Amino acid sequence: MTAESPVAAEPIALDAKELSKRVLALIAGIRDIRDITPESIAKMTGLKIETNPQDGNDYGISGKLTETWYYGLRSMSPDASDKPNRVLFQLNDQTDTDADMSPVCVPIEDYSQTLTAAGFASRKMRNRLNTQDYWEFTRGNVGATVYVRGKSDPQDAQTCVSMVIIETQL
């Protein structure tokens, strides 16, 4: 399963705010690698997680938020034969034109407040090229890296969550 070929599941009417609440519940609920299964993710998010029939380690869901913005939530493994230890959540601009994120913008503050209240330590980071902010949240063996971008231009004040990688230690 790739970002280019998302898993199609039954449509669920979600907006970005509700979807983020479910992702935050997932982050807060994961304690170790045993929680990164289709069943656990479905239980914590309330989403129907589809599994690739040819590869039980490849699972997730994708869906439409607006005419422009889609979401994806999928498993990630260190290599193809390993059990997944990460989950990727991302918002995808289907126009590939850096579309305005205002309709799907969930502020980083929502993630920061919720995760620090759940016992995660937080630190703001900047990538090597000094072009993108991101936050690292950690609690025990679980981490979440949250990437942000501007609403109408990726270089604007970076306040909207665009991607989250949830990871457990192997």
Short mmCIF file of C-alpha atoms in Angstrom, two decimals:
data_model
loop_
_atom_site.label_atom_id
_atom_site.label_comp_id
_atom_site.label_asym_id
_atom_site.label_seq_id
_atom_site.Cartn_x
_atom_site.Cartn_y
_atom_site.Cartn_z
CA MET A 1 0.00 0.00 0.00
CA THR A 2 1.49 3.33 -0.99
CA ALA A 3 0.39 6.94 -0.84
CA GLU A 4 -0.19 6.67 -4.60
CA SER A 5 -2.39 3.60 -4.29
CA PRO A 6 -4.41 4.03 -1.11
CA VAL A 7 -6.68 1.37 0.26
CA ALA A 8 -10.30 2.08 -0.52
CA ALA A 9 -12.66 1.44 2.35
CA GLU A 10 -16.29 2.17 2.95
CA PRO A 11 -16.82 5.93 2.97
CA ILE A 12 -17.16 7.54 6.37
CA ALA A 13 -18.22 11.17 6.64
CA LEU A 14 -15.27 12.73 8.45
CA ASP A 15 -13.89 16.21 8.63
CA ALA A 16 -10.26 16.98 9.41
CA LYS A 17 -10.98 17.88 13.04
CA GLU A 18 -12.79 14.58 13.74
CA LEU A 19 -10.12 12.60 11.89
CA SER A 20 -7.40 14.28 13.97
CA LYS A 21 -9.24 13.40 17.18
CA ARG A 22 -9.13 9.77 16.07
CA VAL A 23 -5.43 9.97 15.20
CA LEU A 24 -4.72 11.56 18.58
CA ALA A 25 -6.65 8.73 20.28
CA LEU A 26 -4.49 6.28 18.35
CA ILE A 27 -1.25 7.98 19.41
CA ALA A 28 -2.34 8.13 23.05
CA GLY A 29 -3.53 4.49 22.98
CA ILE A 30 -0.39 2.90 21.55
CA ARG A 31 1.86 1.45 24.28
CA ASP A 32 4.12 -0.82 22.22
CA ILE A 33 4.44 -2.66 18.92
CA ARG A 34 1.61 -5.05 19.87
CA ASP A 35 -0.80 -2.12 19.45
CA ILE A 36 0.15 -1.63 15.80
CA THR A 37 -2.25 -4.13 14.29
CA PRO A 38 -5.27 -3.60 12.05
CA GLU A 39 -7.57 -4.66 14.89
CA SER A 40 -6.02 -2.31 17.47
CA ILE A 41 -5.94 0.63 15.09
CA ALA A 42 -9.58 0.04 14.14
CA LYS A 43 -10.59 -0.16 17.80
CA MET A 44 -8.71 3.01 18.79
CA THR A 45 -9.81 5.10 15.78
CA GLY A 46 -13.23 3.71 14.98
CA LEU A 47 -12.12 3.42 11.34
CA LYS A 48 -12.46 0.33 9.18
CA ILE A 49 -8.88 -0.75 8.49
CA GLU A 50 -8.37 -2.78 5.32
CA THR A 51 -5.60 -5.36 5.02
CA ASN A 52 -3.83 -6.15 1.75
CA PRO A 53 -4.80 -9.78 0.98
CA GLN A 54 -1.30 -10.47 -0.40
CA ASP A 55 0.54 -8.96 2.59
CA GLY A 56 -0.87 -9.03 6.12
CA ASN A 57 1.70 -6.41 7.21
CA ASP A 58 0.23 -3.88 4.75
CA TYR A 59 -2.94 -2.26 6.06
CA GLY A 60 -4.68 1.09 6.38
CA ILE A 61 -7.46 3.31 5.14
CA SER A 62 -7.81 6.34 2.92
CA GLY A 63 -10.63 8.70 2.21
CA LYS A 64 -11.81 12.01 0.88
CA LEU A 65 -12.09 15.05 3.15
CA THR A 66 -12.82 17.67 0.45
CA GLU A 67 -12.65 17.81 -3.34
CA THR A 68 -8.95 18.63 -2.98
CA TRP A 69 -7.84 16.91 0.23
CA TYR A 70 -7.68 13.21 0.98
CA TYR A 71 -6.25 11.40 3.97
CA GLY A 72 -4.29 8.21 4.37
CA LEU A 73 -3.54 6.13 7.45
CA ARG A 74 -1.31 3.14 6.82
CA SER A 75 1.15 0.72 8.35
CA MET A 76 4.89 1.02 7.79
CA SER A 77 7.55 -1.66 8.35
CA PRO A 78 11.33 -1.40 8.72
CA ASP A 79 11.50 -3.77 5.74
CA ALA A 80 8.95 -5.72 3.73
CA SER A 81 9.15 -8.90 5.81
CA ASP A 82 8.94 -7.23 9.23
CA LYS A 83 5.89 -6.58 11.37
CA PRO A 84 4.94 -2.89 11.17
CA ASN A 85 6.24 -0.67 13.96
CA ARG A 86 5.00 2.62 12.51
CA VAL A 87 1.76 4.18 11.32
CA LEU A 88 1.72 7.04 8.80
CA PHE A 89 -1.11 9.57 8.76
CA GLN A 90 -1.05 12.20 6.05
CA LEU A 91 -3.21 14.72 4.29
CA ASN A 92 -2.76 14.63 0.53
CA ASP A 93 -3.41 17.48 -1.87
CA GLN A 94 -4.80 15.73 -4.94
CA THR A 95 -4.08 18.73 -7.17
CA ASP A 96 -0.31 18.64 -6.48
CA THR A 97 -0.37 22.45 -6.43
CA ASP A 98 0.22 23.14 -2.73
CA ALA A 99 -3.51 23.77 -2.32
CA ASP A 100 -4.86 25.93 0.47
CA MET A 101 -5.01 23.85 3.67
CA SER A 102 -7.58 26.08 5.37
CA PRO A 103 -10.47 23.60 4.84
CA VAL A 104 -8.49 20.80 6.54
CA CYS A 105 -6.22 22.76 8.86
CA VAL A 106 -5.91 21.31 12.34
CA PRO A 107 -3.53 23.46 14.38
CA ILE A 108 -0.40 21.96 15.90
CA GLU A 109 -1.66 23.31 19.23
CA ASP A 110 -4.46 20.70 19.20
CA TYR A 111 -1.86 17.94 18.96
CA SER A 112 0.49 19.54 21.46
CA GLN A 113 -2.19 20.08 24.12
CA THR A 114 -3.69 16.62 23.74
CA LEU A 115 -0.40 14.72 23.66
CA THR A 116 1.29 16.58 26.51
CA ALA A 117 -1.86 16.01 28.61
CA ALA A 118 -1.46 12.28 27.78
CA GLY A 119 2.07 12.30 29.20
CA PHE A 120 4.13 12.89 26.07
CA ALA A 121 7.22 15.10 26.19
CA SER A 122 7.34 17.61 23.35
CA ARG A 123 10.04 19.43 21.46
CA LYS A 124 9.89 21.62 18.39
CA MET A 125 12.42 20.86 15.67
CA ARG A 126 13.47 22.30 12.30
CA ASN A 127 14.65 20.22 9.36
CA ARG A 128 18.23 20.35 8.06
CA LEU A 129 17.30 22.68 5.22
CA ASN A 130 15.65 25.08 7.68
CA THR A 131 12.43 24.96 5.65
CA GLN A 132 9.97 22.99 7.76
CA ASP A 133 9.01 22.84 11.42
CA TYR A 134 8.05 19.58 13.06
CA TRP A 135 7.42 18.37 16.58
CA GLU A 136 8.60 15.22 18.29
CA PHE A 137 6.37 13.80 21.00
CA THR A 138 7.68 10.90 23.08
CA ARG A 139 6.35 8.74 25.91
CA GLY A 140 8.23 5.61 26.87
CA ASN A 141 8.73 3.45 23.77
CA VAL A 142 6.26 5.45 21.64
CA GLY A 143 6.98 8.50 19.56
CA ALA A 144 5.02 10.68 17.18
CA THR A 145 6.65 13.05 14.73
CA VAL A 146 4.17 15.72 13.62
CA TYR A 147 4.90 17.77 10.50
CA VAL A 148 3.22 21.09 9.77
CA ARG A 149 2.90 23.54 6.91
CA GLY A 150 1.26 26.89 6.16
CA LYS A 151 -2.41 27.17 5.27
CA SER A 152 -2.32 28.78 1.83
CA ASP A 153 1.39 28.51 1.08
CA PRO A 154 3.66 25.83 2.53
CA GLN A 155 6.16 28.56 3.44
CA ASP A 156 3.60 30.62 5.42
CA ALA A 157 3.50 30.44 9.20
CA GLN A 158 3.54 26.70 9.72
CA THR A 159 0.55 25.91 11.87
CA CYS A 160 -1.41 23.12 10.11
CA VAL A 161 -0.69 19.45 10.76
CA SER A 162 0.06 17.78 7.42
CA MET A 163 1.64 14.44 8.38
CA VAL A 164 2.18 12.30 11.48
CA ILE A 165 4.45 9.30 11.89
CA ILE A 166 3.69 7.18 14.96
CA GLU A 167 6.48 4.78 15.91
CA THR A 168 7.25 2.17 18.53
CA GLN A 169 10.57 0.62 19.34
CA LEU A 170 11.08 -2.86 17.94
#
